[in-house]
């Protein structure tokens, strides 16, 4: 734990005099709850938490941190397992009170503030029969997820979350409040679509929406004995998927507490029910599932299917990378190692990249992940600190065993705190040097460095 910084009381009083939100210091009411994030492994103590209500609060809190020489962290939804939304000893700019959402039904666009979660956003859009690509889990924040790319149920048909982004209100390190669009500043808008929190604090996001009420979605689970066949079937089936269909294959544990392991599919089809039934036919007829619950449901419901599997406040350690091919050798490693995984909450998820995501060029946005294939996540979760080392060791070992099969890229939003150096380069790939140039223009002093950091050129 860092030593708590001494804060200049006079400057703090000046900040507090006009601050619309709430300022929390260690020991104060609400401080303990607010410093906590999704991953309970993160236990940092900011010297000040600035719970902002708008762009001016954000600008003032940033200026205060700079004047005090304190590190800045930015919290949107607080879901990053790396825990970089919190600073030890610095100023945490917390947007979780910023929940404004406005849908423009005529233009089919939406504006949402930086503290909104996908569940909250989907609730507003669903009222109008509209949706946009968001995360798989409803409790994830729109801010961090979007700035890093945004993988989700609608990837095949509408691309990543960034592919639907129209503008961002950004508070820069200098305290300027900019509305960044492709017209106002093409370079910065490019960088915001994949460059993470490196360029400032995003206070508002504007997205393109698409008509969507119901999807055909759900879960199909097979006994673990069939895991090799399930993953091999997934590989073949995912070679020719229509855009409307997104499939995740996963090795998981039964949610009934029995500890039974399963090989499962989660599916979401956003075409007509007839088309969905036809496209999903081979998957639904495959093997002898122990559970098959697939059918029409509102889009916000499919967005909650995994919520219980990722409860807040448990300990998390993640590793991930991309596979161009899900080879038999990689499948063997996954099945053998998952059979001995130490926590009944641990999961492996294999997310398919195809369709609209792959029709955007590698350097059209800052997200370089545009090739067909798979994003593989090793998601370790456990409840007891006593088994922390065992779970981290398991995750690292499986990752190391899979390394010969990985491509050179990594998804910035799934990196953990110890993914540094080459992992950072792998997250930005060929876009890294351009990002560094833009970082030098917008944040030359690297004020926003508590992220997957892009060093100013
Ligand atoms: C249970 C779970 C499910 C997930 N599912 C998906 C998924 O389906 N698809 C996917 O793509 N990712 C997914 N992720 C990863 C997710 O995208 C990242 O964790 C992302 O950082 C979450 O955003 P957040 O705002 O909640 O995070 P936070 O922890 O609040 O922020 C993470 C980082 O983003 C930056 N940041 C946050 N808000 C702002 C802002 N307003 N302005 C500037 N920078 C900001 C900061 O650098 C911060 O450190 C999931 C994570 C979890 C834990």
CSV table of C-alpha atoms and ligand atoms in Angstrom, one decimal:
chain,number,residue,atom,x,y,z
A,1,UNK,CA,0.0,0.0,0.0
A,2,UNK,CA,1.3,3.5,-0.9
A,3,UNK,CA,1.9,6.0,1.8
A,4,UNK,CA,-1.1,8.4,1.9
A,5,UNK,CA,-0.1,11.7,0.3
A,6,UNK,CA,-0.5,14.9,2.2
A,7,UNK,CA,-3.0,17.1,0.6
A,8,UNK,CA,-2.9,20.9,0.6
A,9,UNK,CA,-6.0,21.7,2.6
A,10,UNK,CA,-6.4,25.2,1.2
A,11,UNK,CA,-6.4,23.9,-2.4
A,12,UNK,CA,-8.8,21.2,-1.4
A,13,UNK,CA,-11.2,23.7,0.1
A,14,UNK,CA,-11.1,25.7,-3.1
A,15,UNK,CA,-11.9,22.6,-5.1
A,16,UNK,CA,-14.8,21.7,-2.7
A,17,UNK,CA,-16.3,25.2,-2.8
A,18,UNK,CA,-17.6,24.7,-6.4
A,19,UNK,CA,-17.5,20.9,-6.8
A,20,UNK,CA,-21.0,19.6,-7.7
A,21,UNK,CA,-20.3,16.0,-6.8
A,22,UNK,CA,-18.8,14.4,-3.7
A,23,UNK,CA,-15.2,14.4,-2.4
A,24,UNK,CA,-14.3,11.5,-0.2
A,25,UNK,CA,-11.2,11.1,1.9
A,26,UNK,CA,-9.9,8.0,3.8
A,27,UNK,CA,-12.1,7.4,6.8
A,28,UNK,CA,-15.0,9.5,5.4
A,29,UNK,CA,-18.5,8.1,4.9
A,30,UNK,CA,-18.7,6.1,1.7
A,31,UNK,CA,-14.9,6.0,1.1
A,32,UNK,CA,-14.5,2.3,1.7
A,33,UNK,CA,-17.4,1.2,-0.6
A,34,UNK,CA,-16.4,3.7,-3.3
A,35,UNK,CA,-12.7,2.6,-3.5
A,36,UNK,CA,-13.8,-1.0,-4.2
A,37,UNK,CA,-14.0,-2.3,-7.8
A,38,UNK,CA,-15.3,-5.4,-9.3
A,39,UNK,CA,-12.1,-7.4,-8.7
A,40,UNK,CA,-11.7,-7.9,-5.0
A,41,UNK,CA,-8.0,-8.6,-5.5
A,42,UNK,CA,-7.7,-4.8,-6.0
A,43,UNK,CA,-7.2,-3.1,-2.6
A,44,UNK,CA,-5.9,0.4,-3.3
A,45,UNK,CA,-6.5,3.5,-1.2
A,46,UNK,CA,-6.8,6.8,-3.1
A,47,UNK,CA,-5.9,10.0,-1.1
A,48,UNK,CA,-9.0,11.5,-2.6
A,49,UNK,CA,-12.0,10.2,-4.5
A,50,UNK,CA,-13.7,12.8,-6.6
A,51,UNK,CA,-17.2,11.5,-7.4
A,52,UNK,CA,-17.9,13.8,-10.3
A,53,UNK,CA,-21.3,15.0,-11.7
A,54,UNK,CA,-20.1,16.5,-14.9
A,55,UNK,CA,-17.3,17.7,-17.1
A,56,UNK,CA,-16.4,20.7,-14.9
A,57,UNK,CA,-16.0,18.5,-11.9
A,58,UNK,CA,-13.7,16.2,-13.9
A,59,UNK,CA,-11.7,19.2,-15.2
A,60,UNK,CA,-11.4,20.6,-11.6
A,61,UNK,CA,-10.4,17.3,-10.1
A,62,UNK,CA,-7.8,16.7,-12.8
A,63,UNK,CA,-6.3,20.2,-12.2
A,64,UNK,CA,-6.3,19.6,-8.5
A,65,UNK,CA,-4.4,16.3,-8.9
A,66,UNK,CA,-1.9,17.9,-11.2
A,67,UNK,CA,-1.4,20.8,-8.8
A,68,UNK,CA,-0.7,18.3,-6.0
A,69,UNK,CA,1.5,16.1,-8.1
A,70,UNK,CA,-0.8,13.2,-7.5
A,71,UNK,CA,-1.5,10.2,-9.7
A,72,UNK,CA,-4.9,10.2,-11.5
A,73,UNK,CA,-7.1,7.2,-12.0
A,74,UNK,CA,-10.4,7.1,-13.9
A,75,UNK,CA,-13.3,4.9,-12.9
A,76,UNK,CA,-16.2,4.3,-15.3
A,77,UNK,CA,-18.0,1.0,-14.4
A,78,UNK,CA,-15.1,-0.3,-12.3
A,79,UNK,CA,-14.9,-3.6,-14.1
A,80,UNK,CA,-11.4,-3.7,-15.3
A,81,UNK,CA,-9.7,-6.7,-13.6
A,82,UNK,CA,-6.4,-4.9,-13.7
A,83,UNK,CA,-7.7,-2.5,-11.1
A,84,UNK,CA,-6.3,0.6,-12.8
A,85,UNK,CA,-9.5,2.5,-12.1
A,86,UNK,CA,-8.2,3.0,-8.6
A,87,UNK,CA,-4.9,4.7,-7.5
A,88,UNK,CA,-2.9,4.0,-4.4
A,89,UNK,CA,-2.4,7.4,-2.9
A,90,UNK,CA,-3.6,9.5,-5.8
A,91,UNK,CA,-6.9,11.0,-7.0
A,92,UNK,CA,-9.5,8.7,-8.2
A,93,UNK,CA,-11.9,10.4,-10.7
A,94,UNK,CA,-15.1,8.4,-10.2
A,95,UNK,CA,-17.8,8.8,-12.8
A,96,UNK,CA,-20.2,6.3,-11.2
A,97,UNK,CA,-22.7,9.1,-10.3
A,98,UNK,CA,-22.8,10.2,-14.0
A,99,UNK,CA,-25.8,8.2,-15.2
A,100,UNK,CA,-27.4,10.6,-17.8
A,101,UNK,CA,-28.8,8.8,-20.9
A,102,UNK,CA,-30.7,10.4,-23.8
A,103,UNK,CA,-32.1,8.5,-26.8
A,104,UNK,CA,-32.8,10.4,-30.0
A,105,UNK,CA,-35.4,8.2,-31.6
A,106,UNK,CA,-35.5,10.1,-34.9
A,107,UNK,CA,-31.8,9.9,-35.5
A,108,UNK,CA,-31.5,6.5,-33.8
A,109,UNK,CA,-28.6,7.7,-31.7
A,110,UNK,CA,-27.9,7.8,-28.0
A,111,UNK,CA,-25.8,9.9,-25.6
A,112,UNK,CA,-24.8,8.4,-22.3
A,113,UNK,CA,-22.5,9.7,-19.6
A,114,UNK,CA,-19.3,7.9,-18.6
A,115,UNK,CA,-20.7,6.2,-15.4
A,116,UNK,CA,-23.4,4.3,-17.3
A,117,UNK,CA,-23.4,0.5,-17.4
A,118,UNK,CA,-24.5,-1.7,-20.4
A,119,UNK,CA,-27.6,-2.8,-18.5
A,120,UNK,CA,-28.7,0.8,-17.9
A,121,UNK,CA,-28.0,1.7,-21.5
A,122,UNK,CA,-29.9,-1.3,-22.9
A,123,UNK,CA,-32.9,-0.5,-20.7
A,124,UNK,CA,-33.3,2.9,-22.3
A,125,UNK,CA,-32.7,1.7,-25.9
A,126,UNK,CA,-35.0,-1.3,-25.6
A,127,UNK,CA,-37.9,1.0,-24.8
A,128,UNK,CA,-37.6,2.2,-28.4
A,129,UNK,CA,-36.8,-1.1,-30.0
A,130,UNK,CA,-33.2,-0.1,-30.5
A,131,UNK,CA,-29.8,-1.4,-29.5
A,132,UNK,CA,-26.1,-1.1,-30.1
A,133,UNK,CA,-23.1,-3.4,-29.6
A,134,UNK,CA,-22.2,-3.5,-25.9
A,135,UNK,CA,-20.6,-6.0,-23.5
A,136,UNK,CA,-21.7,-9.5,-22.8
A,137,UNK,CA,-22.4,-8.8,-19.1
A,138,UNK,CA,-24.8,-6.1,-18.1
A,139,UNK,CA,-22.9,-4.7,-15.2
A,140,UNK,CA,-19.8,-3.7,-17.2
A,141,UNK,CA,-19.3,0.1,-17.7
A,142,UNK,CA,-19.8,1.5,-21.2
A,143,UNK,CA,-16.7,3.8,-20.8
A,144,UNK,CA,-13.8,1.4,-20.3
A,145,UNK,CA,-15.3,-1.2,-22.6
A,146,UNK,CA,-15.9,1.3,-25.5
A,147,UNK,CA,-12.6,3.0,-25.3
A,148,UNK,CA,-10.8,-0.3,-25.5
A,149,UNK,CA,-12.9,-1.7,-28.4
A,150,UNK,CA,-16.0,-3.5,-27.1
A,151,UNK,CA,-16.7,-7.1,-27.8
A,152,UNK,CA,-20.3,-8.2,-27.5
A,153,UNK,CA,-23.4,-10.1,-28.7
A,154,UNK,CA,-23.9,-7.9,-31.8
A,155,UNK,CA,-20.3,-8.1,-33.1
A,156,UNK,CA,-21.1,-10.0,-36.2
A,157,UNK,CA,-23.8,-7.7,-37.4
A,158,UNK,CA,-22.8,-4.3,-36.0
A,159,UNK,CA,-19.1,-4.6,-35.2
A,160,UNK,CA,-17.4,-3.6,-32.0
A,161,UNK,CA,-18.7,-0.9,-29.7
A,162,UNK,CA,-16.2,1.6,-31.2
A,163,UNK,CA,-17.6,0.9,-34.6
A,164,UNK,CA,-20.8,2.4,-33.5
A,165,UNK,CA,-19.3,5.4,-31.7
A,166,UNK,CA,-20.2,8.8,-33.2
A,167,UNK,CA,-18.7,11.3,-30.7
A,168,UNK,CA,-17.0,11.6,-27.3
A,169,UNK,CA,-17.1,14.5,-24.9
A,170,UNK,CA,-13.5,14.5,-23.5
A,171,UNK,CA,-11.9,16.4,-20.7
A,172,UNK,CA,-8.2,16.6,-21.5
A,173,UNK,CA,-5.2,16.8,-19.2
A,174,UNK,CA,-5.1,20.6,-19.9
A,175,UNK,CA,-8.7,20.9,-18.7
A,176,UNK,CA,-10.2,21.5,-22.1
A,177,UNK,CA,-13.7,20.0,-22.7
A,178,UNK,CA,-13.8,18.8,-26.3
A,179,UNK,CA,-16.5,17.2,-28.4
A,180,UNK,CA,-14.4,14.9,-30.5
A,181,UNK,CA,-15.9,13.5,-33.7
A,182,UNK,CA,-14.4,12.3,-37.0
A,183,UNK,CA,-14.9,15.8,-38.4
A,184,UNK,CA,-13.6,17.9,-35.4
A,185,UNK,CA,-10.4,15.9,-34.9
A,186,UNK,CA,-10.0,12.8,-37.0
A,187,UNK,CA,-6.7,11.7,-35.3
A,188,UNK,CA,-8.0,12.0,-31.8
A,189,UNK,CA,-11.3,10.4,-32.6
A,190,UNK,CA,-9.4,7.5,-34.2
A,191,UNK,CA,-7.3,7.1,-31.1
A,192,UNK,CA,-10.3,7.2,-28.8
A,193,UNK,CA,-11.7,4.1,-30.7
A,194,UNK,CA,-9.3,1.6,-29.1
A,195,UNK,CA,-6.6,3.6,-27.3
A,196,UNK,CA,-8.3,3.2,-23.9
A,197,UNK,CA,-8.2,5.9,-21.3
A,198,UNK,CA,-5.0,7.4,-22.5
A,199,UNK,CA,-6.3,10.7,-24.0
A,200,UNK,CA,-8.4,12.1,-21.3
A,201,UNK,CA,-11.7,11.5,-19.4
A,202,UNK,CA,-14.6,10.7,-21.6
A,203,UNK,CA,-17.7,12.3,-19.9
A,204,UNK,CA,-20.2,11.6,-22.7
A,205,UNK,CA,-20.4,8.9,-25.4
A,206,UNK,CA,-22.6,9.1,-28.5
A,207,UNK,CA,-23.5,5.9,-30.3
A,208,UNK,CA,-25.4,4.8,-33.4
A,209,UNK,CA,-28.3,2.6,-32.6
A,210,UNK,CA,-30.0,-0.1,-34.7
A,211,UNK,CA,-33.5,-1.4,-34.7
A,212,UNK,CA,-33.6,-4.6,-32.5
A,213,UNK,CA,-36.2,-5.9,-30.1
A,214,UNK,CA,-35.8,-9.6,-29.7
A,215,UNK,CA,-33.0,-11.9,-30.3
A,216,UNK,CA,-32.9,-15.7,-30.4
A,217,UNK,CA,-30.5,-16.6,-27.7
A,218,UNK,CA,-29.6,-18.7,-24.8
A,219,UNK,CA,-27.3,-21.5,-23.5
A,220,UNK,CA,-26.6,-25.1,-24.5
A,221,UNK,CA,-24.5,-27.2,-22.2
A,222,UNK,CA,-22.8,-30.6,-22.8
A,223,UNK,CA,-21.2,-32.9,-20.3
A,224,UNK,CA,-17.5,-32.3,-19.8
A,225,UNK,CA,-16.7,-35.7,-21.3
A,226,UNK,CA,-17.8,-34.3,-24.6
A,227,UNK,CA,-15.6,-31.2,-24.3
A,228,UNK,CA,-13.2,-32.1,-27.1
A,229,UNK,CA,-16.0,-32.8,-29.5
A,230,UNK,CA,-17.8,-29.6,-28.5
A,231,UNK,CA,-14.8,-27.4,-29.1
A,232,UNK,CA,-14.0,-29.1,-32.3
A,233,UNK,CA,-17.6,-28.8,-33.5
A,234,UNK,CA,-17.4,-25.1,-32.5
A,235,UNK,CA,-14.3,-24.6,-34.7
A,236,UNK,CA,-16.0,-26.1,-37.8
A,237,UNK,CA,-19.4,-24.5,-37.2
A,238,UNK,CA,-17.8,-21.0,-36.7
A,239,UNK,CA,-16.1,-21.1,-40.1
A,240,UNK,CA,-19.2,-20.0,-42.0
A,241,UNK,CA,-21.4,-18.1,-39.5
A,242,UNK,CA,-23.9,-15.5,-40.8
A,243,UNK,CA,-23.4,-12.0,-39.4
A,244,UNK,CA,-26.6,-12.3,-37.3
A,245,UNK,CA,-25.2,-15.1,-35.2
A,246,UNK,CA,-22.6,-14.8,-32.5
A,247,UNK,CA,-21.5,-17.9,-30.6
A,248,UNK,CA,-19.2,-18.2,-27.6
A,249,UNK,CA,-17.9,-21.6,-26.6
A,250,UNK,CA,-16.9,-22.0,-23.0
A,251,UNK,CA,-15.6,-24.5,-20.4
A,252,UNK,CA,-17.5,-23.7,-17.2
A,253,UNK,CA,-18.9,-25.2,-14.0
A,254,UNK,CA,-22.6,-25.9,-13.4
A,255,UNK,CA,-24.2,-23.0,-11.6
A,256,UNK,CA,-25.9,-25.4,-9.1
A,257,UNK,CA,-22.9,-25.6,-6.9
A,258,UNK,CA,-22.3,-29.3,-7.7
A,259,UNK,CA,-18.8,-28.5,-9.2
A,260,UNK,CA,-19.7,-30.4,-12.3
A,261,UNK,CA,-17.8,-29.2,-15.4
A,262,UNK,CA,-19.6,-28.5,-18.6
A,263,UNK,CA,-18.7,-27.6,-22.2
A,264,UNK,CA,-21.2,-24.9,-23.3
A,265,UNK,CA,-22.3,-22.6,-26.1
A,266,UNK,CA,-23.9,-19.2,-25.5
A,267,UNK,CA,-25.6,-18.0,-28.6
A,268,UNK,CA,-27.3,-14.8,-29.8
A,269,UNK,CA,-29.0,-14.5,-33.2
A,270,UNK,CA,-30.5,-11.2,-34.2
A,271,UNK,CA,-32.3,-12.2,-37.4
A,272,UNK,CA,-35.8,-13.5,-37.7
A,273,UNK,CA,-36.8,-16.5,-35.5
A,274,UNK,CA,-37.1,-18.6,-38.7
A,275,UNK,CA,-33.6,-17.6,-39.8
A,276,UNK,CA,-32.3,-18.2,-36.3
A,277,UNK,CA,-33.7,-21.7,-36.1
A,278,UNK,CA,-32.3,-22.6,-39.5
A,279,UNK,CA,-28.8,-21.1,-38.8
A,280,UNK,CA,-28.6,-22.6,-35.3
A,281,UNK,CA,-30.0,-26.0,-36.5
A,282,UNK,CA,-26.6,-27.9,-36.6
A,283,UNK,CA,-25.6,-26.5,-33.2
A,284,UNK,CA,-28.9,-27.4,-31.5
A,285,UNK,CA,-28.9,-30.9,-33.0
A,286,UNK,CA,-25.3,-31.6,-32.1
A,287,UNK,CA,-24.5,-34.2,-29.4
A,288,UNK,CA,-26.5,-34.9,-26.3
A,289,UNK,CA,-26.7,-31.7,-24.3
A,290,UNK,CA,-27.6,-31.8,-20.6
A,291,UNK,CA,-29.3,-28.4,-21.0
A,292,UNK,CA,-30.6,-26.5,-24.0
A,293,UNK,CA,-32.4,-23.3,-23.3
A,294,UNK,CA,-32.5,-21.3,-26.5
A,295,UNK,CA,-35.4,-19.2,-27.7
A,296,UNK,CA,-36.7,-15.7,-28.4
A,297,UNK,CA,-35.9,-13.1,-25.7
A,298,UNK,CA,-35.5,-9.3,-25.4
A,299,UNK,CA,-32.0,-8.2,-26.2
A,300,UNK,CA,-31.4,-6.8,-22.6
A,301,UNK,CA,-32.1,-10.4,-21.3
A,302,UNK,CA,-29.4,-12.0,-23.4
A,303,UNK,CA,-27.2,-9.3,-21.9
A,304,UNK,CA,-27.8,-10.8,-18.4
A,305,UNK,CA,-27.2,-14.5,-19.1
A,306,UNK,CA,-23.6,-14.4,-17.7
A,307,UNK,CA,-24.2,-11.8,-14.9
A,308,UNK,CA,-24.4,-14.4,-12.1
A,309,UNK,CA,-21.2,-16.0,-13.3
A,310,UNK,CA,-19.3,-12.8,-12.7
A,311,UNK,CA,-20.5,-11.6,-9.3
A,312,UNK,CA,-18.9,-8.4,-7.9
A,313,UNK,CA,-16.5,-8.7,-5.0
A,314,UNK,CA,-14.9,-12.0,-5.8
A,315,UNK,CA,-11.2,-12.3,-6.6
A,316,UNK,CA,-10.2,-12.3,-10.3
A,317,UNK,CA,-7.2,-13.0,-12.4
A,318,UNK,CA,-7.4,-13.1,-16.2
A,319,UNK,CA,-5.2,-13.9,-19.1
A,320,UNK,CA,-6.2,-13.7,-22.8
A,321,UNK,CA,-5.0,-13.7,-26.3
A,322,UNK,CA,-6.2,-14.4,-29.9
A,323,UNK,CA,-6.2,-17.7,-31.8
A,324,UNK,CA,-6.5,-17.7,-35.6
A,325,UNK,CA,-7.4,-21.4,-35.4
A,326,UNK,CA,-8.8,-23.5,-32.7
A,327,UNK,CA,-6.5,-26.5,-33.4
A,328,UNK,CA,-6.9,-30.0,-31.9
A,329,UNK,CA,-3.6,-29.3,-30.0
A,330,UNK,CA,-5.0,-26.1,-28.4
A,331,UNK,CA,-8.3,-28.0,-27.6
A,332,UNK,CA,-6.3,-30.7,-25.9
A,333,UNK,CA,-4.5,-28.2,-23.7
A,334,UNK,CA,-7.7,-26.5,-22.7
A,335,UNK,CA,-9.6,-29.6,-21.9
A,336,UNK,CA,-6.8,-31.3,-19.9
A,337,UNK,CA,-6.0,-28.2,-17.9
A,338,UNK,CA,-9.6,-27.2,-17.2
A,339,UNK,CA,-10.2,-30.7,-15.8
A,340,UNK,CA,-7.9,-29.7,-12.9
A,341,UNK,CA,-8.8,-26.1,-12.5
A,342,UNK,CA,-8.7,-25.1,-8.8
A,343,UNK,CA,-11.8,-22.9,-8.5
A,344,UNK,CA,-15.4,-23.9,-9.3
A,345,UNK,CA,-15.9,-20.4,-10.6
A,346,UNK,CA,-13.1,-20.6,-13.2
A,347,UNK,CA,-14.1,-20.5,-16.9
A,348,UNK,CA,-12.5,-20.5,-20.3
A,349,UNK,CA,-14.4,-18.5,-23.0
A,350,UNK,CA,-13.7,-18.5,-26.7
A,351,UNK,CA,-15.3,-15.6,-28.5
A,352,UNK,CA,-15.7,-15.7,-32.2
A,353,UNK,CA,-14.6,-12.8,-34.4
A,354,UNK,CA,-16.4,-12.7,-37.8
A,355,UNK,CA,-18.7,-10.5,-39.8
A,356,UNK,CA,-18.9,-6.8,-39.3
A,357,UNK,CA,-15.9,-6.7,-36.9
A,358,UNK,CA,-13.7,-8.1,-39.6
A,359,UNK,CA,-14.8,-5.8,-42.4
A,360,UNK,CA,-13.1,-2.8,-40.7
A,361,UNK,CA,-9.5,-2.3,-41.5
A,362,UNK,CA,-6.7,-3.0,-38.9
A,363,UNK,CA,-5.8,0.8,-38.8
A,364,UNK,CA,-9.3,2.3,-39.6
A,365,UNK,CA,-9.7,2.6,-35.8
A,366,UNK,CA,-7.1,2.1,-33.1
A,367,UNK,CA,-8.4,-1.5,-32.5
A,368,UNK,CA,-6.2,-3.8,-34.5
A,369,UNK,CA,-8.2,-7.0,-33.9
A,370,UNK,CA,-10.0,-7.4,-37.2
A,371,UNK,CA,-9.0,-10.9,-38.4
A,372,UNK,CA,-11.4,-13.7,-38.3
A,373,UNK,CA,-10.7,-16.1,-35.4
A,374,UNK,CA,-11.1,-16.3,-31.7
A,375,UNK,CA,-10.4,-14.2,-28.6
A,376,UNK,CA,-9.7,-16.7,-25.8
A,377,UNK,CA,-10.1,-15.7,-22.2
A,378,UNK,CA,-8.9,-17.6,-19.2
A,379,UNK,CA,-11.2,-16.1,-16.5
A,380,UNK,CA,-10.2,-17.2,-13.0
A,381,UNK,CA,-12.5,-16.3,-10.1
A,382,UNK,CA,-12.4,-17.5,-6.5
A,383,UNK,CA,-13.7,-16.4,-3.2
A,384,UNK,CA,-11.0,-17.2,-0.6
A,385,UNK,CA,-7.7,-15.3,-0.4
A,386,UNK,CA,-6.1,-18.6,0.7
A,387,UNK,CA,-6.3,-20.0,-2.8
A,388,UNK,CA,-5.2,-16.9,-4.6
A,389,UNK,CA,-1.7,-18.2,-5.5
A,390,UNK,CA,-3.1,-21.5,-6.7
A,391,UNK,CA,-5.5,-19.8,-9.1
A,392,UNK,CA,-3.1,-17.3,-10.4
A,393,UNK,CA,-0.5,-20.1,-11.0
A,394,UNK,CA,-3.2,-22.2,-12.8
A,395,UNK,CA,-4.1,-19.4,-15.1
A,396,UNK,CA,-0.5,-18.6,-15.9
A,397,UNK,CA,0.4,-22.2,-16.6
A,398,UNK,CA,-2.5,-22.7,-19.0
A,399,UNK,CA,-1.6,-19.4,-20.8
A,400,UNK,CA,2.0,-20.5,-21.1
A,401,UNK,CA,0.9,-23.9,-22.5
A,402,UNK,CA,-1.2,-22.2,-25.1
A,403,UNK,CA,1.4,-19.6,-26.1
A,404,UNK,CA,2.6,-21.6,-29.2
A,405,UNK,CA,-1.0,-21.3,-30.6
A,406,UNK,CA,-1.6,-17.6,-30.0
A,407,UNK,CA,-1.4,-14.8,-32.6
A,408,UNK,CA,0.7,-11.8,-31.7
A,409,UNK,CA,-2.3,-9.6,-30.6
A,410,UNK,CA,-4.0,-9.2,-27.2
A,411,UNK,CA,-7.2,-7.5,-26.3
A,412,UNK,CA,-6.5,-4.4,-24.2
A,413,UNK,CA,-9.7,-4.8,-22.1
A,414,UNK,CA,-8.8,-8.3,-20.9
A,415,UNK,CA,-5.2,-7.5,-19.8
A,416,UNK,CA,-4.5,-7.9,-16.1
A,417,UNK,CA,-2.2,-5.8,-13.9
A,418,UNK,CA,0.9,-7.9,-14.7
A,419,UNK,CA,0.5,-7.6,-18.5
A,420,UNK,CA,3.1,-5.0,-19.2
A,421,UNK,CA,5.8,-4.4,-21.8
A,422,UNK,CA,5.2,-6.6,-24.8
A,423,UNK,CA,1.6,-7.1,-23.8
A,424,UNK,CA,1.0,-3.4,-24.2
A,425,UNK,CA,2.5,-3.5,-27.7
A,426,UNK,CA,0.4,-6.5,-28.5
A,427,UNK,CA,-2.7,-4.7,-27.4
A,428,UNK,CA,-2.2,-1.8,-29.9
A,429,UNK,CA,-0.3,-3.8,-32.6
A,430,UNK,CA,0.5,-1.8,-35.7
A,431,UNK,CA,-1.4,1.2,-34.4
A,432,UNK,CA,1.0,1.8,-31.5
A,433,UNK,CA,3.3,4.5,-33.1
A,434,UNK,CA,0.4,6.6,-34.3
A,435,UNK,CA,-1.2,6.4,-30.9
A,436,UNK,CA,2.1,7.6,-29.3
A,437,UNK,CA,2.1,10.7,-31.6
A,438,UNK,CA,-1.5,11.6,-30.7
A,439,UNK,CA,-0.7,11.0,-27.0
A,440,UNK,CA,2.2,13.5,-27.3
A,441,UNK,CA,-0.2,16.1,-28.6
A,442,UNK,CA,-3.0,15.5,-26.2
A,443,UNK,CA,-1.3,14.4,-23.0
A,444,UNK,CA,2.4,15.1,-23.3
A,445,UNK,CA,3.0,14.8,-19.5
A,446,UNK,CA,1.2,11.4,-19.4
A,447,UNK,CA,-1.2,12.5,-16.7
A,448,UNK,CA,-3.5,9.7,-17.8
A,449,UNK,CA,-1.1,6.8,-17.3
A,450,UNK,CA,-3.0,4.5,-15.1
A,451,UNK,CA,-4.2,2.4,-18.0
A,452,UNK,CA,-2.6,0.2,-20.7
A,453,UNK,CA,-0.3,3.1,-21.1
A,454,UNK,CA,0.8,4.6,-24.4
A,455,UNK,CA,4.0,6.6,-23.7
A,456,UNK,CA,4.0,9.9,-25.5
A,457,UNK,CA,6.3,9.9,-28.5
B,1,LIG,C1,-17.5,-9.5,-15.7
B,1,LIG,C2,-16.8,-8.8,-16.9
B,1,LIG,C3,-17.3,-9.0,-18.2
B,1,LIG,C4,-16.7,-8.3,-19.2
B,1,LIG,N1,-17.2,-8.5,-20.5
B,1,LIG,C5,-16.7,-7.9,-21.5
B,1,LIG,C6,-17.2,-8.0,-22.8
B,1,LIG,O1,-18.2,-8.7,-23.0
B,1,LIG,N2,-16.7,-7.3,-23.8
B,1,LIG,C7,-15.6,-6.6,-23.7
B,1,LIG,O2,-15.1,-6.0,-24.6
B,1,LIG,N3,-15.0,-6.4,-22.5
B,1,LIG,C8,-15.5,-7.1,-21.4
B,1,LIG,N4,-15.0,-6.9,-20.2
B,1,LIG,C9,-13.7,-6.2,-20.0
B,1,LIG,C10,-14.1,-4.7,-20.0
B,1,LIG,O3,-14.2,-4.2,-21.3
B,1,LIG,C11,-13.0,-3.9,-19.2
B,1,LIG,O4,-12.9,-4.4,-17.9
B,1,LIG,C12,-13.4,-2.4,-19.2
B,1,LIG,O5,-12.3,-1.7,-18.7
B,1,LIG,C13,-14.6,-2.1,-18.3
B,1,LIG,O6,-15.0,-0.8,-18.4
B,1,LIG,P1,-15.4,-0.1,-17.0
B,1,LIG,O7,-15.7,1.3,-17.4
B,1,LIG,O8,-16.4,-0.9,-16.3
B,1,LIG,O9,-14.0,-0.2,-16.3
B,1,LIG,P2,-13.1,0.7,-15.2
B,1,LIG,O10,-12.4,-0.3,-14.4
B,1,LIG,O11,-14.0,1.7,-14.6
B,1,LIG,O12,-12.1,1.4,-16.2
B,1,LIG,C14,-11.1,0.7,-16.8
B,1,LIG,C15,-10.1,1.7,-17.4
B,1,LIG,O13,-10.8,2.3,-18.5
B,1,LIG,C16,-10.4,3.7,-18.4
B,1,LIG,N5,-11.6,4.5,-18.2
B,1,LIG,C17,-12.8,4.1,-17.6
B,1,LIG,N6,-13.7,5.1,-17.7
B,1,LIG,C18,-13.1,6.1,-18.4
B,1,LIG,C19,-13.6,7.3,-18.9
B,1,LIG,N7,-14.8,7.7,-18.7
B,1,LIG,N8,-12.7,8.1,-19.6
B,1,LIG,C20,-11.5,7.7,-19.8
B,1,LIG,N9,-11.0,6.5,-19.4
B,1,LIG,C21,-11.8,5.7,-18.7
B,1,LIG,C22,-9.4,3.9,-17.3
B,1,LIG,O14,-8.1,3.8,-17.9
B,1,LIG,C23,-9.7,2.7,-16.4
B,1,LIG,O15,-8.6,2.3,-15.7
B,1,LIG,C24,-15.6,-7.5,-19.0
B,1,LIG,C25,-15.0,-7.4,-17.8
B,1,LIG,C26,-15.7,-8.0,-16.7
B,1,LIG,C27,-15.1,-7.9,-15.3
